[in-house]
Tab-separated table of C-alpha atoms in Angstrom:
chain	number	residue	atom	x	y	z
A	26	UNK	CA	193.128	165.802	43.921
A	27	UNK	CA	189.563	164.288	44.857
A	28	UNK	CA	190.392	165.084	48.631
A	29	UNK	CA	189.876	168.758	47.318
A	30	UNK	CA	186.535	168.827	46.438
A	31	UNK	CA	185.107	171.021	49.617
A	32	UNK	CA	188.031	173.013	49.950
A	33	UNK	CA	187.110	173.977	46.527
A	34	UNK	CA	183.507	174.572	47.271
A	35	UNK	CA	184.737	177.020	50.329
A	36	UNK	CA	187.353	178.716	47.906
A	37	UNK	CA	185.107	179.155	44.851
A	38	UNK	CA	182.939	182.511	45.779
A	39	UNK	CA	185.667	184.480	46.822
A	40	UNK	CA	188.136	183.227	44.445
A	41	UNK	CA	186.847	183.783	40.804
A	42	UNK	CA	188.833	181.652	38.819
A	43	UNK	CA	187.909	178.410	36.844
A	44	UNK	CA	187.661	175.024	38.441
A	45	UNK	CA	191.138	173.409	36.925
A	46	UNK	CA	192.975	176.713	38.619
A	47	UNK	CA	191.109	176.438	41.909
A	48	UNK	CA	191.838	172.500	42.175
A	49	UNK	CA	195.542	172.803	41.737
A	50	UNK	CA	195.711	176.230	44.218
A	51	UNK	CA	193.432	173.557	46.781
A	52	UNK	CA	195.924	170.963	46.333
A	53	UNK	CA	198.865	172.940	46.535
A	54	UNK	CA	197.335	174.261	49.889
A	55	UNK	CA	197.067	170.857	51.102
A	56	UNK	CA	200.148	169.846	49.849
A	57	UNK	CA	201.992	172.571	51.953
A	58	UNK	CA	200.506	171.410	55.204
A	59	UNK	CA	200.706	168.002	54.583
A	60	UNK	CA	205.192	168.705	53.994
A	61	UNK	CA	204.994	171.507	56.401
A	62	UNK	CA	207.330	173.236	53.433
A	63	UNK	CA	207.357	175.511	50.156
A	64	UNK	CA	210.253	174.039	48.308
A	65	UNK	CA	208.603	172.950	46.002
A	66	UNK	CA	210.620	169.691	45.592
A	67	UNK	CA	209.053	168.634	48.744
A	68	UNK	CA	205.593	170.174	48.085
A	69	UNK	CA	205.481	167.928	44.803
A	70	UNK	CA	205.567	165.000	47.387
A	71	UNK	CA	202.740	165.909	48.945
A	72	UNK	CA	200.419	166.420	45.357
A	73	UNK	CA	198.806	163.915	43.594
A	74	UNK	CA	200.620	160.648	44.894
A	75	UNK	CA	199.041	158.891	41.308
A	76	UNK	CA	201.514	161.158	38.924
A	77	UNK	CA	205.218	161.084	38.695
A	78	UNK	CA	206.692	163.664	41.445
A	79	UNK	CA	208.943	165.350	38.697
A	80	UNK	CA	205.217	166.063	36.689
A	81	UNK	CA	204.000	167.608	40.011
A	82	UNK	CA	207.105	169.307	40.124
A	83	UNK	CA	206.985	170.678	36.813
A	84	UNK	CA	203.181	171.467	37.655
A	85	UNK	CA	203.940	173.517	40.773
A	86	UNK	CA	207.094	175.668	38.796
A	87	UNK	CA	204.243	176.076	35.773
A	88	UNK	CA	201.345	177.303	38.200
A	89	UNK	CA	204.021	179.623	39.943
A	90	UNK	CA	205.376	180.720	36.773
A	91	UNK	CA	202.209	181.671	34.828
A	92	UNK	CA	199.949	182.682	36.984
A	93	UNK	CA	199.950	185.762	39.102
A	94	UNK	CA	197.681	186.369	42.248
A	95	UNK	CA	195.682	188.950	43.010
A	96	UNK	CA	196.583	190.291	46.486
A	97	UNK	CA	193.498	192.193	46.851
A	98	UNK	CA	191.218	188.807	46.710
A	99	UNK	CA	193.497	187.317	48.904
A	100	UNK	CA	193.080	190.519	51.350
A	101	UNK	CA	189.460	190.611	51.075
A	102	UNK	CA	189.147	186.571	51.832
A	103	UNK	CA	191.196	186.911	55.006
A	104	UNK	CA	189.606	190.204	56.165
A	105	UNK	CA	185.990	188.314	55.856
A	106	UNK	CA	187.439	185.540	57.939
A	107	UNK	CA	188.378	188.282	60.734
A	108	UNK	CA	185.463	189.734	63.436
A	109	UNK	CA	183.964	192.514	61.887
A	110	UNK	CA	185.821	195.108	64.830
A	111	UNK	CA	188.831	198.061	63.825
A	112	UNK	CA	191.634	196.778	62.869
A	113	UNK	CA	195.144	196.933	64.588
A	114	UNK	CA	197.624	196.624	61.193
A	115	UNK	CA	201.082	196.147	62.061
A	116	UNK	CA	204.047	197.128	59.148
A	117	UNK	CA	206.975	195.518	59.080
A	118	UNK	CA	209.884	193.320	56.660
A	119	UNK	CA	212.059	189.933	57.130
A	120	UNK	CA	214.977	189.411	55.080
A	121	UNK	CA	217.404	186.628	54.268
A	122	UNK	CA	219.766	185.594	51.789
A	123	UNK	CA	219.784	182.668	48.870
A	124	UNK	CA	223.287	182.653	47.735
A	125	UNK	CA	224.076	186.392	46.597
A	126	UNK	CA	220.266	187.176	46.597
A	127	UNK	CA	218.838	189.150	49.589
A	128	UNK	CA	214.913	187.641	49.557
A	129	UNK	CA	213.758	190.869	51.564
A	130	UNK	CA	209.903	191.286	51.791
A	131	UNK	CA	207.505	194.124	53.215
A	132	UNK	CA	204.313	192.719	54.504
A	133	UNK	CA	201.225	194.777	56.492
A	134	UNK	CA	199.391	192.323	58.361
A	135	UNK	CA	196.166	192.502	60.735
A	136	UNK	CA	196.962	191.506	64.396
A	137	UNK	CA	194.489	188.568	65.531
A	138	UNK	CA	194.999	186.335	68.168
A	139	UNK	CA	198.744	185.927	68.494
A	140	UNK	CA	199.458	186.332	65.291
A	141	UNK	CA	198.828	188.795	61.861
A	142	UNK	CA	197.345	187.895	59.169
A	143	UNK	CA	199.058	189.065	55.770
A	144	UNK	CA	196.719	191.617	54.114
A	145	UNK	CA	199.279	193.074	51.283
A	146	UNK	CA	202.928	192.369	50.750
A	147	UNK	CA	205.743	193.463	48.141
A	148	UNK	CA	209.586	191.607	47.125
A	149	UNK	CA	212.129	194.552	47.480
A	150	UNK	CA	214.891	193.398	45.469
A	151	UNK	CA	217.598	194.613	47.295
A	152	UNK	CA	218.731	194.389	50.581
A	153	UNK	CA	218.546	196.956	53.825
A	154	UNK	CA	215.536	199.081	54.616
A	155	UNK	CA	212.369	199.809	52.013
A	156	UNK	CA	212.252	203.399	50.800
A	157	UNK	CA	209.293	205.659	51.453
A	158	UNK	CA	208.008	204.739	48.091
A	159	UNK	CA	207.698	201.544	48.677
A	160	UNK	CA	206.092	201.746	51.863
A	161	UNK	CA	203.630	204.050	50.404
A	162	UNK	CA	202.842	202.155	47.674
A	163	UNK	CA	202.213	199.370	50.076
A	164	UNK	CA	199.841	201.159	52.053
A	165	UNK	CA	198.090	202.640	49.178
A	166	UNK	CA	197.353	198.831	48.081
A	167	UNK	CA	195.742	198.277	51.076
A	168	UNK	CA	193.467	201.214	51.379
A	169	UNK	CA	192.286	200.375	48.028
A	170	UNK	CA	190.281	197.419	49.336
A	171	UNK	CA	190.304	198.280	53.220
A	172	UNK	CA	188.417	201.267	54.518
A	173	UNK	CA	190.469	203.052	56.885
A	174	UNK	CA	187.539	204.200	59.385
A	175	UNK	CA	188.331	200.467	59.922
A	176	UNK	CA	192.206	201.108	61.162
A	177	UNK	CA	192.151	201.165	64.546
A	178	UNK	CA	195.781	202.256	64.540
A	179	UNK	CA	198.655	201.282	62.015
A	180	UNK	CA	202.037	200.103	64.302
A	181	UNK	CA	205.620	199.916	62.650
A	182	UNK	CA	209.247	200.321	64.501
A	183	UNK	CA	211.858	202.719	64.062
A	184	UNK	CA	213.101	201.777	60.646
A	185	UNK	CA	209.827	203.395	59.302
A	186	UNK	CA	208.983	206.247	61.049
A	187	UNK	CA	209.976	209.456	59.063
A	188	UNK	CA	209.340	212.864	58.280
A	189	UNK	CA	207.170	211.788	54.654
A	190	UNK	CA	205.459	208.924	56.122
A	191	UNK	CA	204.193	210.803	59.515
A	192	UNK	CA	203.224	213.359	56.636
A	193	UNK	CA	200.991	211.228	54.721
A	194	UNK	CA	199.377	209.592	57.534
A	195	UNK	CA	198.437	212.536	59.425
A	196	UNK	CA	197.159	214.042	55.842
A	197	UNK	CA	194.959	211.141	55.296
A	198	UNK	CA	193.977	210.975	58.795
A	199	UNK	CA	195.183	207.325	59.430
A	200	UNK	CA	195.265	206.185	63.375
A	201	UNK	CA	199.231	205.227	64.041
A	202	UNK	CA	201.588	204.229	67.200
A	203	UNK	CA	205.297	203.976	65.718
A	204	UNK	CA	207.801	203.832	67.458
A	205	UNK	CA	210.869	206.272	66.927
A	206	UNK	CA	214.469	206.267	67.347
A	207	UNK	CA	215.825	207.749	70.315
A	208	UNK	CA	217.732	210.553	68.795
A	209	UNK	CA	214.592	212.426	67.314
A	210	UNK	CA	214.434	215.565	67.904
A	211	UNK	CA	210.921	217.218	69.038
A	212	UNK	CA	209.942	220.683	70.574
A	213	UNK	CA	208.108	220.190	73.443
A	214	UNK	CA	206.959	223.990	75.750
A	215	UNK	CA	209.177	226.053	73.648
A	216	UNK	CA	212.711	224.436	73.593
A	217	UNK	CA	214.220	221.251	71.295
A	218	UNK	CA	215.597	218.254	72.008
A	219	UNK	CA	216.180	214.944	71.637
A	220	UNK	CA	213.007	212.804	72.680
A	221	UNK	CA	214.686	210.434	75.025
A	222	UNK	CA	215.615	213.718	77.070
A	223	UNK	CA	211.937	213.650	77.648
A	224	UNK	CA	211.821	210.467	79.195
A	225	UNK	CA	215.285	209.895	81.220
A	226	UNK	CA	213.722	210.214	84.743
A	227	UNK	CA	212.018	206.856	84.801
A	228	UNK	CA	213.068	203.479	85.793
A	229	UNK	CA	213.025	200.416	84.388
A	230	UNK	CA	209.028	199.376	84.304
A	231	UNK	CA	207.773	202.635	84.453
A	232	UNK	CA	205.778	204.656	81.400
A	233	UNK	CA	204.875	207.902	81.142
A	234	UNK	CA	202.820	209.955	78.198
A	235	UNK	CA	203.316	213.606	77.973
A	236	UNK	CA	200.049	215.836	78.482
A	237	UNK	CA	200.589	217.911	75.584
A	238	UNK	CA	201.781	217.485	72.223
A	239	UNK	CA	204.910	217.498	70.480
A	240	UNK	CA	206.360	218.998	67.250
A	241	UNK	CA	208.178	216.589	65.236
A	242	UNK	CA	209.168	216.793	62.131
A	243	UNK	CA	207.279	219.704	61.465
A	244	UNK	CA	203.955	217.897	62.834
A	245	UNK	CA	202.035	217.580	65.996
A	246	UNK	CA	201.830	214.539	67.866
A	247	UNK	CA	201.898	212.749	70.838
A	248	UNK	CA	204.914	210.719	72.543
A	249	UNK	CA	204.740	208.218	75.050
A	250	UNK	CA	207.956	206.676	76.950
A	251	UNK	CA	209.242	203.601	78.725
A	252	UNK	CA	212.268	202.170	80.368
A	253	UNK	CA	212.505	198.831	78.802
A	254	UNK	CA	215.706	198.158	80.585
A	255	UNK	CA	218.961	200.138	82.117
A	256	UNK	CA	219.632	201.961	78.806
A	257	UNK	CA	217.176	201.126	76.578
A	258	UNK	CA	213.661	202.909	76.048
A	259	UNK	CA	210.993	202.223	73.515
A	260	UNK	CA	209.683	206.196	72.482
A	261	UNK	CA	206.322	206.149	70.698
A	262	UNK	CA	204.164	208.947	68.901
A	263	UNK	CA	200.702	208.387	68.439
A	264	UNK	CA	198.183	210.761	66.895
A	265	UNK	CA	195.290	210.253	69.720
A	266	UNK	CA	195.359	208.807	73.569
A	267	UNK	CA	199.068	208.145	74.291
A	268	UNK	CA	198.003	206.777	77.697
A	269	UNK	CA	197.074	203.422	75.887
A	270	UNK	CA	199.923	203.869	73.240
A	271	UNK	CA	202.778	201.214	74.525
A	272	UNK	CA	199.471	198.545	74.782
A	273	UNK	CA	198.580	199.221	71.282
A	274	UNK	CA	202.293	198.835	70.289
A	275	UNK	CA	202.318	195.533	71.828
A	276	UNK	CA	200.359	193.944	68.743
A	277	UNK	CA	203.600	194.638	66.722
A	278	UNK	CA	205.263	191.810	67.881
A	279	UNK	CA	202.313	189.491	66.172
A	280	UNK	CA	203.713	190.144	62.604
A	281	UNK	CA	207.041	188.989	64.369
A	282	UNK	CA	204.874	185.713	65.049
A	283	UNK	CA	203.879	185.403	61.324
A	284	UNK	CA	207.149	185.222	59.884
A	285	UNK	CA	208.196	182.935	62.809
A	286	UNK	CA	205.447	181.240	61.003
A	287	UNK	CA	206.166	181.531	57.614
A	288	UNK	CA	209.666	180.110	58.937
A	289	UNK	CA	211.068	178.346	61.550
A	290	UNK	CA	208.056	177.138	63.135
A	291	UNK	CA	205.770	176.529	60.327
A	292	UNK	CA	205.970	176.584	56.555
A	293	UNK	CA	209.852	176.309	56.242
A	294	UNK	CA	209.443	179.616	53.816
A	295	UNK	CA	213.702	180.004	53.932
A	296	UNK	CA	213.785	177.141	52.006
A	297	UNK	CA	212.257	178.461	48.520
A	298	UNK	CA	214.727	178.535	45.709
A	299	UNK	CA	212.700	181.507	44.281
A	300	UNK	CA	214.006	184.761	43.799
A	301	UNK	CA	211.768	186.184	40.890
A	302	UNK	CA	209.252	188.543	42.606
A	303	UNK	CA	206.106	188.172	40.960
A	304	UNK	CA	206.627	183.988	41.888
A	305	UNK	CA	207.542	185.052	45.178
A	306	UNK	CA	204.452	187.103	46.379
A	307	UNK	CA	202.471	184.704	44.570
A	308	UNK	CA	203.757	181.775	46.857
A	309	UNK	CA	203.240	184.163	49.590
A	310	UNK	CA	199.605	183.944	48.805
A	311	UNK	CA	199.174	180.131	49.207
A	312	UNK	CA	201.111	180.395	52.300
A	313	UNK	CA	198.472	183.264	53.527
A	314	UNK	CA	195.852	180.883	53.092
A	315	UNK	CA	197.465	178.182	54.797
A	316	UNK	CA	198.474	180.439	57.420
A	317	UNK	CA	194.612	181.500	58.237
A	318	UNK	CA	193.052	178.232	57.773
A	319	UNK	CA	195.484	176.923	60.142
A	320	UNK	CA	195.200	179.487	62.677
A	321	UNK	CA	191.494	179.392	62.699
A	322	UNK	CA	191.606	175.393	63.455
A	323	UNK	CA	193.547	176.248	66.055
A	324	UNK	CA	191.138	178.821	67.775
A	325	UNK	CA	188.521	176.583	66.879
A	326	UNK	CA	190.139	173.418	69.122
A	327	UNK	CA	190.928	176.003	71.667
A	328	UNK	CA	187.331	176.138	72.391
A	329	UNK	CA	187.084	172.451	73.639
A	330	UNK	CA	190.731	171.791	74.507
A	331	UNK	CA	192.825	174.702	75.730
A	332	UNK	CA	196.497	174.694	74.814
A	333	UNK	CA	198.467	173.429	77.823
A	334	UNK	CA	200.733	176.532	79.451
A	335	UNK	CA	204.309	176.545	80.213
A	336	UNK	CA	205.614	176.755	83.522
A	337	UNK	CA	202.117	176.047	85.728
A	338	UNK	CA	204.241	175.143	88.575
A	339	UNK	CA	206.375	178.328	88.624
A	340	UNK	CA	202.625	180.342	88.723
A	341	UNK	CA	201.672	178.706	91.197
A	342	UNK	CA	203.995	179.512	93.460
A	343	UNK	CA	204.635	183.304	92.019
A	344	UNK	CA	201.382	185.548	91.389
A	345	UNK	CA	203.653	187.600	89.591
A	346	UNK	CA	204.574	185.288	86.530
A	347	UNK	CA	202.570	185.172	83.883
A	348	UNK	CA	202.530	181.485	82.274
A	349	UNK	CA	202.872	181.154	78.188
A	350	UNK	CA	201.426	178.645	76.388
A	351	UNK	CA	203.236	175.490	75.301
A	352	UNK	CA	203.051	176.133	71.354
A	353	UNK	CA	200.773	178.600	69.042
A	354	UNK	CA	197.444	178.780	68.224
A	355	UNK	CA	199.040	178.657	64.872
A	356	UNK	CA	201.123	175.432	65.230
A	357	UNK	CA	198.141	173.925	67.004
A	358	UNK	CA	196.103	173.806	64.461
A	359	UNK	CA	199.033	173.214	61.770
A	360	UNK	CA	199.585	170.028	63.612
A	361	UNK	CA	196.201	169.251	64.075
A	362	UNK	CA	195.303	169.867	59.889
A	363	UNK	CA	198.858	167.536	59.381
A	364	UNK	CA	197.567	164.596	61.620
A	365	UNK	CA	193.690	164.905	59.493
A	366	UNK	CA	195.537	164.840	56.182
A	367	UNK	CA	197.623	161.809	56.995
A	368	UNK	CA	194.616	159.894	57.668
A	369	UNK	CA	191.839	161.815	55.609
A	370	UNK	CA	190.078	158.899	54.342
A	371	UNK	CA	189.637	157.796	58.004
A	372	UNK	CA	188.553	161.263	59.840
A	373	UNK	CA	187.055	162.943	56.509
A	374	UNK	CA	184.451	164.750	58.727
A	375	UNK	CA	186.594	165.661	61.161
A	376	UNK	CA	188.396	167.340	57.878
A	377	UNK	CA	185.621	169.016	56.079
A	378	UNK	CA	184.432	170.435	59.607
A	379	UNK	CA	187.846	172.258	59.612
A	380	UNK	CA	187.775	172.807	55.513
A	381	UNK	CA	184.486	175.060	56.316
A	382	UNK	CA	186.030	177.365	58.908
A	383	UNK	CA	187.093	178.925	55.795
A	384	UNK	CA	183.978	179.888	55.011
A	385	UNK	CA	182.817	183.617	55.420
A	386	UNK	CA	179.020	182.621	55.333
């Protein structure tokens, strides 16, 4: 617990709690680096090596169980860590199943970098699609911390684009680029029809925005089209500047990133036995901070040390191709923050330099 001490320092001003809660949330932080997990079976191997694991066990299903986190602290640390610019928040849910429970969460996150940040997130407790309530309710969560002349535009796919929800963003003037199903039915110069009717004529590659708006759903917007490939197109309304709407829409696929993240390539969040929801979202709060903090060591090494790109060769030899980079800015400094803690007695500056990108000061 003694290796906590600065992360604790960082934490304390915008986390208001009292130094006993802070040093076990710090520890349990570390903890889920250090594992690269949130089972908590393995997280209690990487707490205090000087108590029994079943008493850090015990520990971590008492801290989970009692206390419950307040999202909007959470959201108002991570939005000081962002620049102070508009905001591109992208809407969106990942599901899976533990035994006969569906574990089925709605998250809005803040694209940065690659990835999104998790501003506000909700356990749905059943499985399929969330209801307009729920994404509402979501959204009203955030609003209630984030001022929305700081939304540069709010993206979400086709799942969540519907008559209510275009309703209440155009009513409270929020900035949006969702994407909508191809079967929608707009009037465009007097006559109805399905949108993709709008859009047949191009070819794969090719986009198009129409000059004037659309009536959809009983409201006016704008829709932009594309050809993704032979018989597939990605339809978009926008409220402002369609021209630029499928490059806005792009920044969806960063909340895709985060719960690659929060998964596969990161925290190992499919393995939590948890299913209660208040336990749930409160895990999902240490993760958030160990997402950030991980993600900003990794911009931070980028500075000196670039991460190396796939495929150099192949660009080389084709202007066309566009090289990717051999892992994320995310796992980058995940891996980097692993390697520190296995050896933090040894590189302890090298560790409290990182510790203080956490800082908003």
């Amino acid at each position: 617990m003694n290796d906590c001490s600065e992360l604790i320092e960082v934490l304390r001003p915008h986390l208001n709690w009292h130094r006993a809660r802070l040093c076990f949330l710090t520890a349990f932080v570390l903890a889920l680096i250090r594992v690269g997990s949130v089972n908590l079976a393995q997280v209690a191997l990487g707490l205090n090596p000087w108590v029994q694991i079943a008493s850090n066990y015990r520990r971590c299903q008492r801290f989970l169980a009692e206390f419950s986190f307040d999202q909007e602290t959470i959201g108002r640390l991570i939005l000081q860590l962002l620049p102070q610019d508009a905001l591109c928040l992208c809407l969106d849910r990942t599901e899976w199943k533990f035994g006969r429970v569906s574990i089925n969460l709605l998250f809005i996150g803040v694209a940065h970098q690659g990835v999104a940040y998790p501003l506000v997130w909700c356990f749905l407790g059943k499985a399929g699609s969330s209801s307009l309530r729920e994404r509402l309710r979501l959204l009203r969560r955030l609003l209630s911390f984030l001022p929305k002349e700081r939304i540069q535009t709010l993206l979400a796919d086709r799942e969540f684009a519907c008559t209510g929800f275009l309703r209440y963003l155009r009513w409270h003037k929020l900035p949006y680029t969702l994407r909508i199903k191809a079967g929608s039915r707009v009037s465009y110069r007097g006559k109805s029809r399905p949108a993709l009717q709008l859009f047949r004529h191009l070819r794969y590659g090719q986009w198009e925005a129409l000059p004037k708006p659309v009536k959809l759903w009983g409201q006016r917007t704008y829709l932009m089209g594309g050809d993704l490939k032979t018989g597939e197109y990605l339809l978009l309304m926008t409220q402002a500047d369609p021209q630029q709407a499928h490059l806005r829409y792009a920044g969806r696929w960063e909340i895709e990133t985060l719960f690659k993240a929060f998964k596969s390539q990161g925290l190992d969040f499919e393995s939590t036995h948890l299913t209660r929801a208040e336990r749930l979202e409160s895990l999902i709060a240490l993760m958030s901070i160990a997402l950030v903090w991980a993600h900003k060591v990794g911009e931070w090494l980028s500075q000196t040390k670039p991460i190396p790109l796939k495929n150099r060769a192949q660009a080389h030899t084709d202007p066309t191709h566009k090289a990717r980079k051999l892992y994320s800015t995310f796992r980058y400094g995940l891996d980097y923050l692993r390697q520190l803690l296995f050896a933090a007695e040894a590189r302890k500056n090298e560790l409290h330099a990182c510790m203080r990108l956490l800082s908003c000061t």
